[in-house]
Amino acid sequence: MSPFSLTIGALLIGFSLNIYLYGLVSYQYVAYVTIKFDDPIWLRTLVAILFVIDTSETIVELYGLWYFAVENYANPSILADVTWVWPFCGVANSITALIVKGFFLRRLWGLTRQVWLCGFLALLAAGAFLCGVIASTKAGLLIDVTKFTPLIPLVIAWLAIEAGVDTIITVILSRALWRSKTGLARTNTVIHRCIRAAVQSGLFSSVCALASLLCFVFWTDTYVYVTPGWPLGRIYSYSLLYTLVIRKELSDIAYGTPDAGEARVNSFPMSLQISSVHFHQDTVDGAQRESAFVKASLDRRIVIPSLKGSA
């Protein structure tokens, strides 16, 4: 194997994966702005911050690849140097992970109302953020990648906690959504989509974090850990944006728009109670009763914000 395979090759693969994911994330950003969700300012601000971080980090990673592969093409010894790209990307990924975890923890609290659990997970997420910032800063101060061995405990703590918190949030969130299921096809379809989004988000980020951890531990003096490490921030951003953008599709299903393609349930209980809301509709057909039930389920149990001007 060429000595450049674990350095320049790893950088090239990592940047290729990152630029692909950045394209997917950019599409989600455009979709979020185009659909005109009626979201609070704080949520729109978070989305804007993530866009700035993703764009900045992608540009910095491109510079890092150019610096090693083009500008210093005839100087292989430069591969041992630590540039400011490493600490920048590490801190940027830590900030992105903290923002996304905060969003999902808020959603988890809305479903479970378990303050102690969400508080504990928030402390773990903050701990992972601190470990990531400290590890990235120390990496920038070491100057030489062959001296990264002392960083292994910090990196293990950082990425292991990231993966653990992602997994716990996914499991508890999926369980809470599963328990919200009803006997109605459209309601269950919405819940299944939410569960699938939660599982995909937690699975991809956890696998990527663990892959980066293992690569750093076993190939510390190479750039192999960059391959799963550089795209990690984009995976976090995509998971949050996908959760936001999919609300359009879920709203179409819940409110029974013509293109939703969901079968209606013709038989339905005469009296329903959801979060202190009662429906007594003795004169409407089953489809209308289901629409009312689905709407209340979304608004009060799954907590999907409303849309404004979406079509």
Coordinates of C-alpha atoms in Angstrom, one line a residue:
M1 CA 0.0 0.0 0.0
S2 CA 1.3 3.4 -0.9
P3 CA 2.3 5.6 2.1
F4 CA -0.1 8.2 0.7
S5 CA -3.1 5.9 0.9
L6 CA -3.6 6.5 4.7
T7 CA -2.9 10.3 4.4
I8 CA -3.9 12.0 1.1
G9 CA -6.2 9.1 0.2
A10 CA -8.0 9.3 3.5
L11 CA -8.4 13.0 3.1
L12 CA -9.7 12.6 -0.4
I13 CA -12.3 10.0 0.6
G14 CA -13.3 12.0 3.7
F15 CA -13.8 15.2 1.7
S16 CA -15.7 13.4 -1.1
L17 CA -18.1 12.0 1.5
N18 CA -18.5 15.4 3.1
I19 CA -19.2 17.2 -0.1
Y20 CA -21.8 14.6 -1.0
L21 CA -23.5 15.0 2.3
Y22 CA -23.2 18.8 2.1
G23 CA -25.1 18.6 -1.2
L24 CA -27.9 16.7 0.6
V25 CA -27.9 19.1 3.5
S26 CA -28.0 22.1 1.1
Y27 CA -31.1 20.7 -0.5
Q28 CA -32.7 20.4 2.9
Y29 CA -31.8 24.0 3.7
V30 CA -33.4 25.2 0.5
A31 CA -36.5 23.0 1.1
Y32 CA -36.8 24.4 4.7
V33 CA -36.7 28.0 3.4
T34 CA -39.0 27.3 0.5
I35 CA -41.8 25.5 2.4
K36 CA -42.2 28.5 4.8
F37 CA -42.7 26.7 8.1
D38 CA -44.2 28.7 10.9
D39 CA -41.3 28.1 13.2
P40 CA -40.2 30.2 16.1
I41 CA -37.3 32.5 15.6
W42 CA -35.0 30.5 17.8
L43 CA -35.4 27.4 15.6
R44 CA -34.9 29.4 12.4
T45 CA -31.8 30.9 14.0
L46 CA -30.4 27.4 14.8
V47 CA -31.0 26.3 11.2
A48 CA -29.1 29.4 10.0
I49 CA -26.2 28.7 12.4
L50 CA -25.9 25.1 11.2
F51 CA -25.9 26.3 7.6
V52 CA -23.0 28.7 8.3
I53 CA -21.1 26.0 10.2
D54 CA -21.6 23.4 7.5
T55 CA -20.5 25.8 4.7
S56 CA -17.5 27.1 6.6
E57 CA -16.3 23.7 7.5
T58 CA -16.7 22.4 4.0
I59 CA -14.6 25.3 2.7
V60 CA -12.0 24.7 5.3
E61 CA -11.8 21.0 4.5
L62 CA -11.3 21.9 0.8
Y63 CA -8.4 24.2 1.8
G64 CA -6.9 21.4 3.9
L65 CA -7.0 18.9 1.0
W66 CA -5.6 21.6 -1.3
Y67 CA -2.8 22.4 1.2
F68 CA -1.6 18.8 1.5
A69 CA -2.3 17.5 -2.0
V70 CA -1.6 20.4 -4.2
E71 CA 0.3 23.3 -2.6
N72 CA 2.8 20.9 -0.9
Y73 CA 2.7 18.1 -3.5
A74 CA 6.5 17.9 -3.7
N75 CA 6.9 18.1 0.1
P76 CA 5.7 14.8 1.6
S77 CA 7.2 15.7 5.1
I78 CA 4.4 18.3 5.4
L79 CA 1.9 15.4 6.0
A80 CA 3.2 15.2 9.6
D81 CA 2.3 18.8 10.4
V82 CA -0.9 19.8 12.1
T83 CA -2.5 22.8 10.5
W84 CA -5.4 24.9 11.9
V85 CA -7.8 22.8 9.8
W86 CA -7.8 20.0 12.4
P87 CA -8.9 22.0 15.5
F88 CA -11.3 24.0 13.4
C89 CA -13.1 21.0 12.1
G90 CA -13.1 19.3 15.5
V91 CA -14.7 22.3 17.2
A92 CA -17.2 22.8 14.4
N93 CA -18.3 19.2 14.6
S94 CA -18.6 19.5 18.4
I95 CA -20.8 22.6 18.1
T96 CA -23.0 21.0 15.4
A97 CA -23.5 17.9 17.6
L98 CA -24.4 20.0 20.6
I99 CA -27.0 22.0 18.7
V100 CA -28.6 18.9 17.2
K101 CA -28.6 17.0 20.4
G102 CA -30.2 19.9 22.2
F103 CA -33.0 20.0 19.5
F104 CA -33.7 16.3 19.9
L105 CA -33.6 16.5 23.7
R106 CA -36.2 19.2 23.6
R107 CA -38.3 17.0 21.5
L108 CA -37.8 14.1 23.8
W109 CA -38.8 16.2 26.8
G110 CA -41.9 17.2 25.0
L111 CA -42.9 13.6 24.6
T112 CA -41.8 12.1 27.9
R113 CA -41.8 15.1 30.4
Q114 CA -39.0 13.3 32.2
V115 CA -36.8 16.2 33.4
W116 CA -34.2 14.1 35.2
L117 CA -33.6 11.9 32.1
C118 CA -33.3 14.9 29.6
G119 CA -31.2 16.8 32.1
F120 CA -28.8 13.8 32.5
L121 CA -28.5 13.4 28.7
A122 CA -28.0 17.2 28.4
L123 CA -25.1 17.0 30.8
L124 CA -23.5 14.1 28.8
A125 CA -23.9 16.1 25.6
A126 CA -22.2 19.1 27.2
G127 CA -19.4 16.8 28.4
A128 CA -18.9 15.4 24.9
F129 CA -18.8 19.0 23.6
L130 CA -16.1 20.0 26.1
C131 CA -14.1 16.9 25.4
G132 CA -14.3 17.6 21.7
V133 CA -13.2 21.2 22.1
I134 CA -10.3 20.3 24.4
A135 CA -9.1 17.5 22.2
S136 CA -9.3 19.6 19.1
T137 CA -7.4 22.5 20.8
K138 CA -4.7 20.2 22.1
A139 CA -4.3 18.7 18.6
G140 CA -3.6 22.1 17.2
L141 CA -1.0 22.8 19.9
L142 CA 0.9 19.5 19.3
I143 CA 1.9 20.5 15.8
D144 CA 3.0 16.9 14.8
V145 CA 0.4 14.1 14.2
T146 CA 2.8 11.5 15.4
K147 CA 2.4 13.0 18.9
F148 CA -1.4 12.5 19.0
T149 CA -1.2 9.4 21.2
P150 CA -1.8 11.4 24.5
L151 CA -5.1 12.6 22.9
I152 CA -6.6 9.0 22.7
P153 CA -8.4 9.1 26.1
L154 CA -10.0 12.5 25.3
V155 CA -11.0 11.3 21.9
I156 CA -12.5 8.1 23.3
A157 CA -14.5 10.1 25.9
W158 CA -15.6 12.6 23.2
L159 CA -16.8 10.2 20.5
A160 CA -18.0 7.4 22.8
I161 CA -20.3 9.8 24.7
E162 CA -21.5 11.3 21.4
A163 CA -22.4 7.8 20.1
G164 CA -23.9 6.8 23.5
V165 CA -26.2 9.8 23.8
D166 CA -27.3 9.5 20.2
T167 CA -28.3 5.9 20.8
I168 CA -30.1 6.6 24.0
I169 CA -32.1 9.5 22.5
T170 CA -33.0 7.3 19.5
V171 CA -34.2 4.4 21.7
I172 CA -36.2 6.5 24.1
L173 CA -37.7 8.7 21.4
S174 CA -38.7 5.7 19.3
R175 CA -40.3 4.0 22.3
A176 CA -42.2 7.2 23.2
L177 CA -43.5 7.5 19.6
W178 CA -44.3 3.8 19.4
R179 CA -46.5 4.1 22.5
S180 CA -48.4 6.9 20.9
K181 CA -49.7 4.6 18.2
T182 CA -53.4 4.2 17.7
G183 CA -55.6 1.9 15.7
L184 CA -55.8 4.4 12.8
A185 CA -53.9 3.9 9.6
R186 CA -53.0 7.5 8.9
T187 CA -52.0 8.2 12.5
N188 CA -49.8 5.1 12.6
T189 CA -48.2 6.1 9.3
V190 CA -47.2 9.5 10.7
I191 CA -45.7 7.8 13.8
H192 CA -43.9 5.2 11.7
R193 CA -42.3 8.0 9.7
C194 CA -41.2 9.8 12.8
I195 CA -39.7 6.6 14.3
R196 CA -37.9 5.9 11.0
A197 CA -36.4 9.4 11.0
A198 CA -35.3 9.1 14.6
V199 CA -33.7 5.7 14.1
Q200 CA -31.9 6.7 10.9
S201 CA -30.6 9.9 12.5
G202 CA -29.2 8.2 15.6
L203 CA -27.9 5.2 13.7
F204 CA -25.8 7.1 11.2
S205 CA -24.3 9.5 13.6
S206 CA -23.5 6.8 16.1
V207 CA -21.8 4.6 13.5
C208 CA -19.8 7.5 12.1
A209 CA -18.7 8.6 15.6
L210 CA -17.6 5.1 16.5
A211 CA -15.8 4.6 13.2
S212 CA -13.9 7.8 13.7
L213 CA -13.0 6.7 17.3
L214 CA -11.7 3.3 16.2
C215 CA -9.7 4.8 13.4
F216 CA -8.1 7.3 15.7
V217 CA -7.2 4.7 18.3
F218 CA -5.7 2.2 15.8
W219 CA -4.3 4.6 13.2
T220 CA -3.4 7.6 15.3
D221 CA -0.4 8.7 13.2
T222 CA -2.4 8.7 9.9
Y223 CA -5.4 10.5 8.6
V224 CA -7.8 7.5 8.4
Y225 CA -10.0 8.9 11.2
V226 CA -10.7 11.9 8.9
T227 CA -12.7 9.7 6.5
P228 CA -15.6 9.2 8.9
G229 CA -14.7 12.3 11.0
W230 CA -15.1 15.1 8.4
P231 CA -18.7 14.1 7.3
L232 CA -19.9 13.7 10.9
G233 CA -21.1 17.3 11.2
R234 CA -23.1 17.0 8.0
I235 CA -24.8 13.8 9.3
Y236 CA -25.9 15.7 12.4
S237 CA -27.2 18.6 10.4
Y238 CA -29.0 16.4 8.0
S239 CA -30.8 14.5 10.8
L240 CA -32.2 17.8 12.2
L241 CA -33.2 19.2 8.8
Y242 CA -34.8 16.0 7.7
T243 CA -36.9 16.0 10.8
L244 CA -38.0 19.6 10.1
V245 CA -38.6 19.2 6.4
I246 CA -40.5 15.9 6.6
R247 CA -43.3 17.7 8.5
K248 CA -44.7 18.8 5.1
E249 CA -45.2 15.2 4.1
L250 CA -46.6 14.3 7.5
S251 CA -49.0 17.2 7.4
D252 CA -50.3 16.0 4.0
I253 CA -50.9 12.6 5.4
A254 CA -52.4 13.8 8.6
Y255 CA -54.8 16.3 7.1
G256 CA -55.8 14.0 4.2
T257 CA -54.7 16.1 1.2
P258 CA -55.5 14.5 -2.2
D259 CA -51.9 13.6 -2.9
A260 CA -51.2 11.9 0.5
G261 CA -52.3 8.6 -0.9
E262 CA -53.4 7.2 2.4
A263 CA -56.5 5.0 2.8
R264 CA -59.2 6.3 5.2
V265 CA -60.6 4.3 8.0
N266 CA -64.4 4.0 7.7
S267 CA -65.2 2.8 11.2
F268 CA -64.3 5.0 14.2
P269 CA -65.2 5.3 17.9
M270 CA -67.9 7.8 18.6
S271 CA -66.1 9.5 21.5
L272 CA -62.3 10.1 21.7
Q273 CA -60.1 11.7 24.3
I274 CA -56.6 12.9 23.6
S275 CA -54.8 15.2 26.1
S276 CA -58.1 16.4 27.6
V277 CA -59.6 17.1 24.1
H278 CA -62.9 15.3 23.5
F279 CA -64.5 14.6 20.1
H280 CA -68.2 13.8 19.9
Q281 CA -69.1 13.5 16.3
D282 CA -72.1 11.4 15.8
T283 CA -73.2 12.8 12.4
V284 CA -69.9 12.8 10.4
D285 CA -68.5 9.9 8.5
G286 CA -65.5 7.8 9.6
A287 CA -63.1 9.7 7.4
Q288 CA -63.9 13.1 8.9
R289 CA -63.6 11.7 12.4
E290 CA -60.2 10.2 11.5
S291 CA -58.9 13.5 10.2
A292 CA -59.9 15.2 13.5
F293 CA -58.2 12.5 15.5
V294 CA -55.0 12.6 13.4
K295 CA -54.9 16.4 13.7
A296 CA -55.2 16.3 17.5
S297 CA -52.6 13.5 17.7
L298 CA -50.1 15.5 15.7
D299 CA -50.7 18.7 17.5
R300 CA -50.7 17.3 21.0
R301 CA -48.7 14.1 21.1
I302 CA -46.2 14.2 18.3
V303 CA -45.9 18.0 18.5
I304 CA -45.3 18.8 14.9
P305 CA -45.5 22.5 14.4
S306 CA -48.0 23.9 11.9
L307 CA -47.2 25.0 8.4
K308 CA -47.9 28.4 6.9
G309 CA -48.3 28.9 3.3
S310 CA -47.1 25.4 2.3
A311 CA -48.3 23.8 -0.8

